[in-house]
Amino acid sequence: MEHFTTCELTQAGTLATLEGEYTTASIDKVTLVTHDKKATPHVKGLLTVTTHRVVWTDPTRRRAIAAPLTALPSSLQVVDKSNPLRARVIINFGRGVRVNFESRNGPRDRERFTAAVQDACARKEWKRIAEQKAKEAAEKERMGDYVRRRAGAGGVQDRVRMQNMQRRDAINSGFASIDQLRGQAEDLVKIARLFRSKTNSSGEDNELLNMMAEMGIESPVTKEATGGNVAVYREELSRQISHFLRKRVLTVGGLMTLTDAYCLTMRNRASTELVSPEDFRAACGAFGRLKLGIEVRRLESGVLAVYIDSTKDRSGAQALCDMAMEMTSITALDVMQKRHMPIQRALAMLREAEALGYLARDETTDGLRFFPNGFDALLKSSKEGRA
Amino acid sequence: MPPGRRPGRASIREDVRRREEMAKRGAMISAETAQHMKMQLRTFSTKLEQFAIDHKDEIQRDPAFRAKFHSMCASIGVDPLTSRKGKWSDLLGVGDYYYELAVRIIEVCVATRPTNGGIISLRELVSALRIRRTTYTENVSSDDVERALAKLNVLEGGFKVMMIGHRKVVQSVPVELSVDHTNALAISEETGYISASALREKLKWEKERIMTTLRFLLEHEIAWLDLQTSEPTYWILGLMSGSSTFT
């Protein structure tokens, strides 16, 4: 088992990916055996091939080991050792590791694994990232030089003009062909981000829509990568969605209807392959069984919503308190507009924050306003005064 | 002030002049940059859209590139979902086309919720989708929208189509509307608003019932109150055409 080391998993049991790393194949029920046919503790787990690594995750998804593809020889990365009864290969990390595919789809799994490893070794994504970094460093150096040589207003003007031209050229040459675009993708991503920051400075006041422009799931679980295995597809999806939604559901107060969550998730998956509403429902339905700390609940109105017990996590109440501090006081309408949630939910959140002691209400004929709760501090100071 | 130089009137004037000149130049540069960026942004988004259609499969097959492509789309505001309806999806209602439409529908409903409280007429929803439609998507019909909405039923997220008066309306928030509420909303059909007197005349309700209903609509952000008129009027923006472009 040379080259394999322990690797990090997220709380949801998904792979914590490296920069620029993407999953290309996930295969269930895979056992690893040493080159001299000794059994290992790595039995019937999930084998994942990414653009950078081969990762084996245990069935409970609590621990994982990974080996970098750079450790493979340039040729004969994978050797087929199947017999009619068993699909298996040797992957040539060091003296080689035997990989047994034990699901019913063994032969197909073996093919998918081999193809994914060979494809990743051919593409060498890890090299691209290093190259891009070197390029950026060189660019910075050159710019720095230029700035030192040409200071003053004229220099600034020239520099801005030069950047304008560079951007124009990058856009024109980048979209000349798909291969050009592939080659210049990093530069264009930066330009696109710049445009966003410059042109959208007015700021969308709508949190949910803002979240949609984030691209939070860079390496989405797809049907292709899971080889059409519905069970694996839905479980991986469930883990990925829970990981993605956690933060976002908490910012809107621990509750989001399943439809809103669906839209948000689809817009954040870097893929044109959408998840069907049926698969999405099933994936969310598995949150509880997989113990992902997030669940689907039926609300009083009969509507299904993704729910996180926000009493355990007080960031929602704290955020409202911060908002109230900033605006001196807030109403449900303020929360609704800022957070973009139904008014009923906004009111419920405010009440929750009140119950937790973060906010204090003021009920007048004009309506209900909430202020940051200063009573605690007051109480404390008066006690200290007495002491 | 450098030593040895007297702060005379001329030198102060010179100083002011120079500062003004600098500010002018700065403004010029940023105006120029803004202009350039606008043009570049337009080119960028047109090309991005074109590539999203022309190279859909190639992009989808390369995960590393795909992530970058989608990140560009998100920043620029280009919709990468470009499925066409096609014969099969039209006949059977299957395929990505309706899922994509469903995603766009939710987006419109979410974006217009602050003005309409989650109640939007089907016609208004369709026209909002048409405005957002980029060059490549097909013309959306209300039938398509209803089909897409039907796909969302399995999520039980509170989206539903209902009749208010003679109009189909899409509700996107989990509020249970009573018969009274929908009857009151239907009154707004011709004028766009309702008032206590209109409810009294047309529905023959007594005061208490009218006020409870109107209060409910206000509290749930479905109605907007206008007090500048002789009698308070309650505007139902979700049922007015053109209202979805307010946001």
XYZ file of C-alpha atoms in Angstrom:
634
model
C 0.000 0.000 0.000
C 2.765 2.424 -0.870
C 1.806 6.031 -1.647
C -1.552 5.733 0.120
C -1.941 8.157 3.030
C -4.867 9.196 5.197
C -6.879 11.933 3.591
C -9.416 14.460 4.750
C -13.188 14.071 4.482
C -15.865 16.685 5.038
C -18.360 16.409 7.867
C -20.835 14.976 5.345
C -18.420 12.194 4.423
C -17.503 13.613 1.035
C -14.000 14.139 -0.199
C -12.396 17.452 0.773
C -11.105 18.318 -2.678
C -7.852 20.040 -3.487
C -7.699 23.184 -5.573
C -8.812 22.402 -9.106
C -9.623 18.782 -8.285
C -12.736 17.144 -9.723
C -14.285 13.726 -9.262
C -14.598 11.676 -12.427
C -15.672 8.248 -11.169
C -17.175 6.857 -7.963
C -17.363 3.083 -7.618
C -18.953 1.227 -4.739
C -17.941 -2.066 -3.089
C -14.247 -1.997 -3.845
C -11.660 -3.898 -1.804
C -7.953 -3.146 -1.801
C -5.366 -5.934 -1.459
C -1.591 -5.593 -1.256
C 0.686 -6.554 -4.148
C 1.530 -9.868 -2.453
C -2.164 -10.680 -1.997
C -2.348 -9.813 1.680
C -5.697 -8.601 2.882
C -5.988 -4.996 4.080
C -8.592 -3.346 6.302
C -9.862 -1.603 3.190
C -12.843 -3.780 2.361
C -15.901 -2.966 0.250
C -15.576 0.794 0.344
C -16.133 3.569 -2.123
C -13.357 4.085 -4.646
C -13.167 7.541 -6.155
C -11.010 8.656 -9.030
C -10.441 12.394 -9.294
C -8.368 14.468 -11.672
C -5.607 14.265 -9.035
C -5.948 11.177 -6.881
C -7.301 7.726 -6.281
C -9.236 7.707 -3.008
C -10.671 4.815 -1.034
C -13.333 5.689 1.563
C -14.606 3.192 4.115
C -18.304 2.225 4.014
C -19.119 4.394 7.047
C -17.457 7.368 5.329
C -15.444 8.317 8.341
C -11.954 7.683 7.078
C -10.271 7.638 3.709
C -6.907 6.970 2.154
C -5.611 8.503 -1.036
C -2.693 8.208 -3.417
C -1.666 10.887 -5.917
C -1.805 9.985 -9.601
C 1.617 11.583 -10.027
C 3.010 8.485 -8.289
C 1.948 6.290 -11.211
C 4.366 5.281 -13.966
C 3.892 7.019 -17.302
C 2.759 3.817 -18.958
C 0.891 0.750 -17.671
C -0.849 2.594 -14.865
C -3.475 -0.099 -14.588
C -3.128 -3.798 -15.478
C -6.169 -5.999 -15.897
C -6.040 -9.126 -13.726
C -9.642 -10.235 -14.041
C -10.732 -13.830 -14.271
C -14.211 -15.038 -15.257
C -15.328 -14.929 -11.635
C -13.823 -11.703 -10.505
C -13.128 -8.244 -11.910
C -9.857 -6.902 -10.636
C -6.884 -4.815 -11.631
C -3.466 -3.915 -10.338
C -2.848 -0.217 -10.128
C 0.868 0.427 -10.214
C 1.486 2.563 -7.182
C 4.944 1.412 -6.115
C 4.891 -2.363 -6.252
C 1.228 -2.274 -7.164
C -2.054 -2.464 -5.322
C -4.711 -5.008 -6.190
C -8.158 -3.556 -6.671
C -11.122 -5.948 -6.470
C -14.475 -4.847 -7.816
C -17.040 -6.764 -5.835
C -20.335 -5.322 -6.943
C -22.529 -7.131 -9.442
C -21.354 -4.656 -12.063
C -17.721 -5.671 -11.555
C -16.585 -5.765 -15.175
C -18.196 -2.407 -15.947
C -16.760 -0.876 -12.782
C -13.323 -2.118 -13.783
C -13.638 -0.478 -17.176
C -14.830 2.810 -15.714
C -11.984 2.817 -13.198
C -9.337 2.091 -15.810
C -10.695 4.707 -18.194
C -10.897 7.357 -15.473
C -7.323 6.741 -14.288
C -5.921 6.794 -17.795
C -7.892 9.891 -18.715
C -6.692 11.759 -15.621
C -3.076 10.718 -16.253
C -3.374 11.982 -19.817
C -4.925 15.310 -18.853
C -2.523 16.039 -15.981
C -4.703 18.702 -14.378
C -2.255 19.021 -11.476
C 0.336 20.350 -13.875
C -2.000 23.001 -15.201
C -2.495 24.501 -11.771
C 1.246 24.744 -11.164
C 1.716 26.286 -14.609
C -1.052 28.798 -14.029
C 0.485 29.815 -10.707
C 3.896 30.298 -12.315
C 2.315 32.347 -15.078
C 0.530 34.568 -12.606
C 3.688 35.113 -10.592
C 5.581 36.101 -13.742
C 2.788 38.443 -14.741
C 2.807 40.087 -11.336
C 6.555 40.512 -11.500
C 6.301 42.158 -14.901
C 3.517 44.466 -13.778
C 5.523 45.414 -10.710
C 8.452 46.292 -12.915
C 6.265 48.402 -15.089
C 4.816 50.255 -12.137
C 8.273 51.013 -10.788
C 9.421 52.371 -14.112
C 6.341 54.386 -14.934
C 4.885 56.121 -11.954
C 2.681 59.194 -12.020
C -0.696 59.983 -13.531
C 0.413 59.250 -17.085
C 1.681 55.886 -15.987
C -1.577 55.022 -14.286
C -3.499 55.994 -17.385
C -1.271 53.885 -19.619
C -1.534 50.953 -17.302
C -5.329 51.067 -17.184
C -5.431 51.261 -20.971
C -3.069 48.348 -21.241
C -5.248 46.255 -18.911
C -8.289 47.134 -20.986
C -6.538 45.948 -24.124
C -5.304 42.787 -22.466
C -8.824 41.939 -21.368
C -10.212 42.578 -24.819
C -7.546 40.390 -26.414
C -8.088 37.638 -23.873
C -11.819 37.581 -24.593
C -11.342 37.598 -28.335
C -8.676 34.924 -28.472
C -10.256 32.841 -25.686
C -13.476 32.333 -27.578
C -11.822 31.556 -30.881
C -12.352 27.829 -30.367
C -13.271 25.405 -27.641
C -9.633 24.343 -27.227
C -8.540 27.965 -26.909
C -11.214 28.437 -24.304
C -10.058 25.376 -22.411
C -6.498 26.711 -22.437
C -7.414 30.190 -21.296
C -10.237 29.264 -18.939
C -8.447 30.437 -15.784
C -7.784 33.899 -17.168
C -11.329 34.262 -18.372
C -12.752 33.135 -15.037
C -10.807 35.988 -13.455
C -12.069 38.489 -15.986
C -15.637 37.284 -15.466
C -15.253 37.728 -11.699
C -13.890 41.216 -12.235
C -16.887 42.107 -14.378
C -19.194 40.808 -11.714
C -17.559 42.828 -8.971
C -17.517 45.993 -11.088
C -20.890 45.893 -12.745
C -22.853 44.485 -9.838
C -21.571 46.933 -7.281
C -25.130 48.143 -6.793
C -25.574 44.747 -5.178
C -28.445 42.347 -5.412
C -30.314 42.693 -2.162
C -31.627 39.210 -2.476
C -29.632 36.676 -0.528
C -31.022 33.606 -2.268
C -30.332 35.021 -5.712
C -26.884 36.108 -4.576
C -26.173 32.581 -3.436
C -27.039 31.391 -6.900
C -24.176 33.299 -8.428
C -21.608 31.594 -6.223
C -21.093 28.258 -7.938
C -20.845 26.314 -4.705
C -20.672 22.760 -6.083
C -17.682 22.694 -8.361
C -17.506 18.958 -8.722
C -21.123 17.819 -8.741
C -22.137 14.189 -8.371
C -23.318 13.030 -11.777
C -25.021 9.940 -13.104
C -22.079 9.283 -15.375
C -19.464 9.377 -12.614
C -21.524 6.991 -10.508
C -21.901 4.632 -13.462
C -25.683 4.678 -13.463
C -25.813 3.054 -10.015
C -28.905 4.711 -8.517
C -28.091 3.818 -4.903
C -24.568 5.255 -5.088
C -25.815 8.259 -7.052
C -28.447 9.127 -4.466
C -26.215 8.576 -1.456
C -23.378 10.649 -2.895
C -25.895 13.292 -3.882
C -27.356 13.285 -0.397
C -23.950 13.848 1.186
C -22.973 16.536 -1.283
C -26.288 18.406 -1.031
C -26.251 18.334 2.767
C -22.728 19.707 2.811
C -23.669 22.438 0.377
C -26.981 23.414 1.983
C -25.844 23.502 5.605
C -24.348 26.991 5.598
C -27.008 28.392 3.307
C -29.948 27.054 5.254
C -28.466 28.445 8.469
C -28.151 31.939 6.993
C -31.866 31.963 6.241
C -32.725 30.801 9.734
C -32.439 27.037 9.598
C -35.350 26.366 7.293
C -35.751 26.345 3.512
C -38.559 24.817 1.488
C -37.566 21.877 -0.643
C -38.385 23.748 -3.861
C -36.194 26.712 -2.961
C -33.434 24.293 -1.956
C -33.805 22.479 -5.264
C -33.442 25.645 -7.294
C -30.488 26.839 -5.235
C -28.708 23.506 -5.525
C -29.280 23.187 -9.270
C -27.974 26.672 -9.889
C -24.844 25.936 -7.873
C -23.931 22.688 -9.574
C -21.303 23.193 -12.228
C -23.152 20.926 -14.605
C -25.858 21.017 -17.227
C -27.002 17.606 -16.027
C -29.761 18.484 -13.621
C -30.942 16.284 -10.793
C -34.545 15.231 -11.290
C -36.928 16.418 -8.569
C -37.511 12.729 -7.711
C -33.807 12.083 -7.135
C -33.506 15.326 -5.201
C -36.373 14.376 -2.930
C -34.878 10.932 -2.385
C -31.427 12.379 -1.678
C -32.865 14.824 0.862
C -34.963 12.039 2.339
C -31.739 10.170 3.157
C -30.286 13.007 5.272
C -31.565 11.474 8.477
C -30.496 7.911 7.735
C -26.981 9.034 6.823
C -26.854 11.174 9.991
C -25.859 14.339 8.199
C -27.058 16.774 10.893
C -29.730 18.205 8.631
C -33.188 16.854 7.921
C -36.339 17.190 5.903
C -39.417 18.161 7.892
C -43.061 18.581 7.103
C -44.228 21.977 8.268
C -47.662 22.718 9.678
C -48.782 23.896 6.266
C -47.944 20.446 4.889
C -44.938 21.756 2.994
C -41.608 19.932 3.045
C -38.550 21.895 4.070
C -34.881 21.308 4.754
C -34.357 21.927 8.427
C -31.386 22.419 10.700
C -31.935 22.713 14.410
C -30.781 26.293 14.711
C -31.074 26.264 18.484
C -27.916 24.203 18.434
C -26.397 26.677 16.070
C -27.003 30.210 17.197
C -25.455 31.939 14.200
C -28.931 32.702 12.807
C -30.032 34.524 15.971
C -26.652 36.239 16.232
C -26.923 37.417 12.625
C -30.339 38.954 13.342
C -28.960 40.630 16.434
C -26.144 42.075 14.313
C -28.660 43.305 11.783
C -30.687 44.946 14.558
C -27.549 46.613 15.930
C -26.729 47.993 12.536
C -30.216 49.372 11.901
C -30.979 50.132 15.602
C -34.137 48.042 15.271
C -35.696 45.682 12.741
C -39.113 44.458 11.692
C -40.139 41.230 9.996
C -40.367 43.207 6.764
C -36.687 44.212 7.034
C -35.666 40.617 7.534
C -37.844 39.462 4.678
C -36.336 41.974 2.301
C -32.748 41.470 3.381
C -32.805 37.720 3.596
C -35.389 37.104 1.023
C -37.656 34.729 2.828
C -41.399 34.540 3.312
C -42.657 36.990 5.922
C -44.023 34.185 8.093
C -40.593 32.661 8.305
C -38.980 36.010 9.057
C -41.351 36.539 11.950
C -40.720 33.039 13.268
C -36.975 33.641 13.147
C -37.303 36.904 15.025
C -39.376 35.175 17.710
C -36.800 32.435 17.955
C -34.011 34.967 18.378
C -36.134 36.682 20.998
C -36.632 33.440 22.888
C -32.898 32.835 22.838
C -32.378 36.266 24.360
C -30.736 37.947 21.387
C -33.558 40.368 20.635
C -36.146 42.278 22.623
C -39.492 43.308 21.212
C -41.261 46.635 21.200
C -44.927 46.349 20.378
C -46.553 49.602 19.347
C -49.498 50.656 17.237
C -47.065 50.936 14.314
C -46.308 47.262 14.536
C -43.742 44.991 16.003
C -40.102 46.068 16.152
C -37.169 44.122 17.503
C -34.172 45.693 19.209
C -30.869 44.129 20.215
C -31.413 42.734 23.674
C -29.558 45.043 26.021
C -31.144 43.726 29.197
C -28.550 41.075 29.814
C -25.724 43.582 29.769
C -27.768 45.929 31.918
C -28.495 43.218 34.436
C -24.867 42.246 34.624
C -23.655 45.817 35.143
C -26.270 46.450 37.845
C -25.257 43.261 39.646
C -21.621 44.284 39.452
C -22.619 47.686 40.743
C -24.252 46.078 43.758
C -21.343 43.785 44.465
C 4.864 72.463 1.804
C 8.490 71.963 0.881
C 10.911 74.106 2.910
C 12.009 77.313 1.296
C 8.811 77.699 -0.688
C 6.425 80.370 0.358
C 2.740 79.577 0.427
C 1.791 82.459 -1.800
C -1.516 82.953 -3.503
C -0.178 81.832 -6.837
C 1.206 78.623 -5.428
C -2.074 77.794 -3.744
C -3.952 78.476 -6.928
C -1.522 76.290 -8.788
C -2.050 73.562 -6.234
C -5.831 73.705 -6.614
C -5.552 73.703 -10.373
C -3.316 70.655 -10.330
C -5.624 68.794 -8.013
C -8.609 69.557 -10.212
C -6.682 68.418 -13.231
C -5.851 65.121 -11.526
C -9.454 64.540 -10.514
C -10.579 65.235 -14.065
C -8.081 62.820 -15.447
C -9.064 60.174 -12.912
C -12.717 60.554 -13.831
C -11.828 60.284 -17.494
C -9.876 57.086 -16.960
C -12.638 55.431 -14.980
C -15.294 56.509 -17.463
C -13.195 55.071 -20.251
C -12.689 51.827 -18.341
C -16.401 51.557 -17.594
C -17.153 52.020 -21.274
C -14.634 49.366 -22.277
C -15.933 46.973 -19.669
C -19.501 47.360 -20.834
C -18.511 46.439 -24.370
C -16.297 43.595 -23.244
C -19.020 42.265 -20.993
C -21.429 42.194 -23.907
C -18.962 40.318 -26.113
C -18.179 37.969 -23.269
C -21.781 37.058 -22.576
C -22.723 36.627 -26.251
C -19.798 34.299 -26.835
C -20.398 32.420 -23.623
C -24.016 31.804 -24.615
C -22.967 30.641 -28.032
C -20.405 28.226 -26.608
C -22.905 26.923 -24.086
C -25.116 25.795 -26.974
C -22.502 24.763 -29.517
C -20.221 22.810 -27.209
C -22.639 21.603 -24.591
C -21.517 17.973 -24.639
C -17.804 18.690 -24.832
C -18.044 21.006 -21.851
C -20.111 18.531 -19.875
C -17.581 15.739 -20.443
C -14.573 17.602 -19.039
C -15.167 18.162 -15.296
C -12.264 20.557 -14.728
C -13.148 22.746 -17.677
C -16.842 22.436 -16.929
C -16.372 23.935 -13.464
C -14.566 26.926 -14.948
C -17.134 27.358 -17.686
C -19.999 27.358 -15.218
C -18.182 29.752 -12.947
C -17.870 32.163 -15.881
C -21.570 31.777 -16.640
C -22.478 32.495 -13.023
C -20.309 35.621 -12.862
C -21.455 37.014 -16.194
C -25.086 36.049 -15.645
C -25.428 33.672 -18.570
C -27.776 30.735 -18.150
C -25.827 27.591 -19.052
C -28.966 25.464 -19.205
C -29.766 25.289 -22.884
C -31.883 22.183 -23.441
C -34.384 22.400 -26.248
C -37.816 20.990 -25.964
C -37.526 18.419 -28.714
C -40.117 15.936 -29.798
C -39.847 13.528 -26.901
C -39.977 16.036 -24.120
C -42.939 17.698 -25.824
C -44.833 14.445 -26.178
C -43.957 12.797 -22.910
C -42.934 15.704 -20.748
C -39.617 14.040 -19.978
C -36.043 15.256 -20.203
C -34.028 18.152 -18.930
C -36.096 20.795 -20.679
C -38.835 20.822 -18.047
C -36.405 20.578 -15.134
C -34.546 23.583 -16.456
C -37.769 25.494 -16.911
C -38.790 24.531 -13.372
C -35.526 25.963 -12.023
C -36.158 29.235 -13.880
C -39.734 29.356 -12.619
C -38.590 29.041 -9.019
C -36.074 31.804 -9.640
C -38.740 34.193 -10.921
C -41.042 33.373 -8.004
C -38.241 33.909 -5.494
C -37.188 37.171 -7.107
C -40.705 38.624 -7.164
C -41.782 37.436 -3.712
C -40.977 40.760 -2.004
C -43.476 42.556 -4.243
C -46.201 39.932 -4.526
C -46.011 37.822 -1.370
C -45.595 34.666 -3.416
C -48.717 35.051 -5.539
C -48.188 35.623 -9.233
C -50.554 35.203 -12.143
C -49.549 32.545 -14.636
C -49.570 35.104 -17.420
C -47.222 37.368 -15.555
C -44.926 34.446 -14.778
C -44.781 33.477 -18.444
C -43.957 37.003 -19.526
C -41.245 37.247 -16.855
C -39.745 34.009 -18.175
C -39.843 35.394 -21.698
C -37.965 38.491 -20.642
C -35.288 36.402 -18.961
C -35.173 34.103 -21.942
C -31.839 34.312 -23.638
C -31.354 34.026 -27.343
C -31.325 30.251 -27.481
C -34.270 29.142 -25.400
C -37.577 28.527 -26.996
C -40.663 30.554 -26.478
C -42.261 29.455 -23.253
C -45.997 28.837 -23.211
C -48.231 28.720 -20.156
C -48.770 25.043 -20.886
C -45.004 24.456 -20.592
C -44.969 26.317 -17.296
C -47.769 24.166 -15.910
C -45.996 21.024 -16.995
C -42.772 22.168 -15.371
C -44.639 23.035 -12.195
C -46.154 19.563 -12.160
C -42.603 18.165 -12.030
C -42.067 20.065 -8.797
C -45.033 18.405 -7.078
C -42.845 15.583 -5.819
C -40.844 18.091 -3.758
C -43.981 19.187 -1.880
C -42.422 22.588 -1.451
C -45.669 24.563 -1.561
C -45.744 25.513 -5.246
C -49.217 25.218 -6.669
C -51.421 26.467 -9.448
C -54.900 27.677 -8.521
C -57.751 29.690 -9.911
C -58.482 33.187 -8.653
C -61.479 34.591 -10.477
C -60.894 33.690 -14.090
C -57.154 33.589 -13.830
C -54.638 30.900 -13.115
C -52.282 31.922 -10.363
C -49.063 30.336 -9.118
C -48.530 30.380 -5.387
C -44.980 29.836 -4.177
C -45.262 30.299 -0.426
C -46.892 27.902 1.994
C -49.824 30.068 2.985
C -53.248 28.522 3.067
C -55.582 30.912 1.252
C -59.229 30.614 2.297
C -62.226 31.029 0.020
C -62.612 34.562 1.374
C -59.061 35.434 0.445
C -59.316 34.180 -3.109
C -62.715 35.838 -3.587
C -61.260 39.123 -2.425
C -58.255 38.733 -4.712
C -60.550 38.039 -7.637
C -62.149 41.463 -7.151
C -58.847 43.033 -8.190
C -59.091 41.441 -11.612
C -60.252 44.540 -13.459
C -58.615 47.345 -11.559
C -55.521 45.789 -10.015
C -56.588 46.791 -6.501
C -59.288 46.098 -3.959
C -60.883 48.327 -1.379
C -63.256 47.871 1.520
C -66.118 49.454 -0.381
C -65.568 47.217 -3.412
C -65.695 44.140 -1.191
C -68.834 45.434 0.507
C -70.561 46.106 -2.800
C -69.529 43.040 -4.738
C -69.392 40.387 -2.043
C -71.895 41.896 0.418
C -69.560 41.275 3.341
C -69.851 42.960 6.679
C -67.099 45.138 8.068
C -65.398 42.595 10.299
C -65.039 40.051 7.509
C -63.669 42.673 5.121
C -61.078 43.925 7.576
C -59.906 40.425 8.556
C -59.382 39.537 4.923
C -57.616 42.769 4.031
C -55.401 42.498 7.091
C -54.442 38.963 6.142
C -53.442 40.035 2.629
C -51.370 42.889 4.017
C -49.671 40.809 6.669
C -48.653 38.209 4.116
C -47.252 40.823 1.781
C -49.695 39.908 -0.922
C -51.272 43.366 -0.947
C -49.701 46.821 -0.866
C -51.570 49.564 0.912
C -52.059 52.963 -0.700
C -53.302 55.632 1.728
C -53.102 58.570 -0.665
C -56.466 57.791 -2.164
C -59.761 58.934 -0.635
C -60.376 55.374 0.557
C -57.419 53.068 1.354
C -56.712 50.829 -1.652
C -54.972 47.465 -1.578
C -52.863 46.758 -4.653
C -52.253 43.175 -5.679
C -49.001 43.429 -7.579
C -48.679 39.732 -8.349
C -51.825 39.836 -10.396
C -50.890 42.944 -12.347
C -49.125 42.631 -15.640
C -45.615 44.009 -15.778
C -45.179 43.896 -12.017
C -42.497 41.190 -12.105
C -40.099 43.651 -13.728
C -40.263 45.899 -10.655
C -37.530 44.033 -8.886
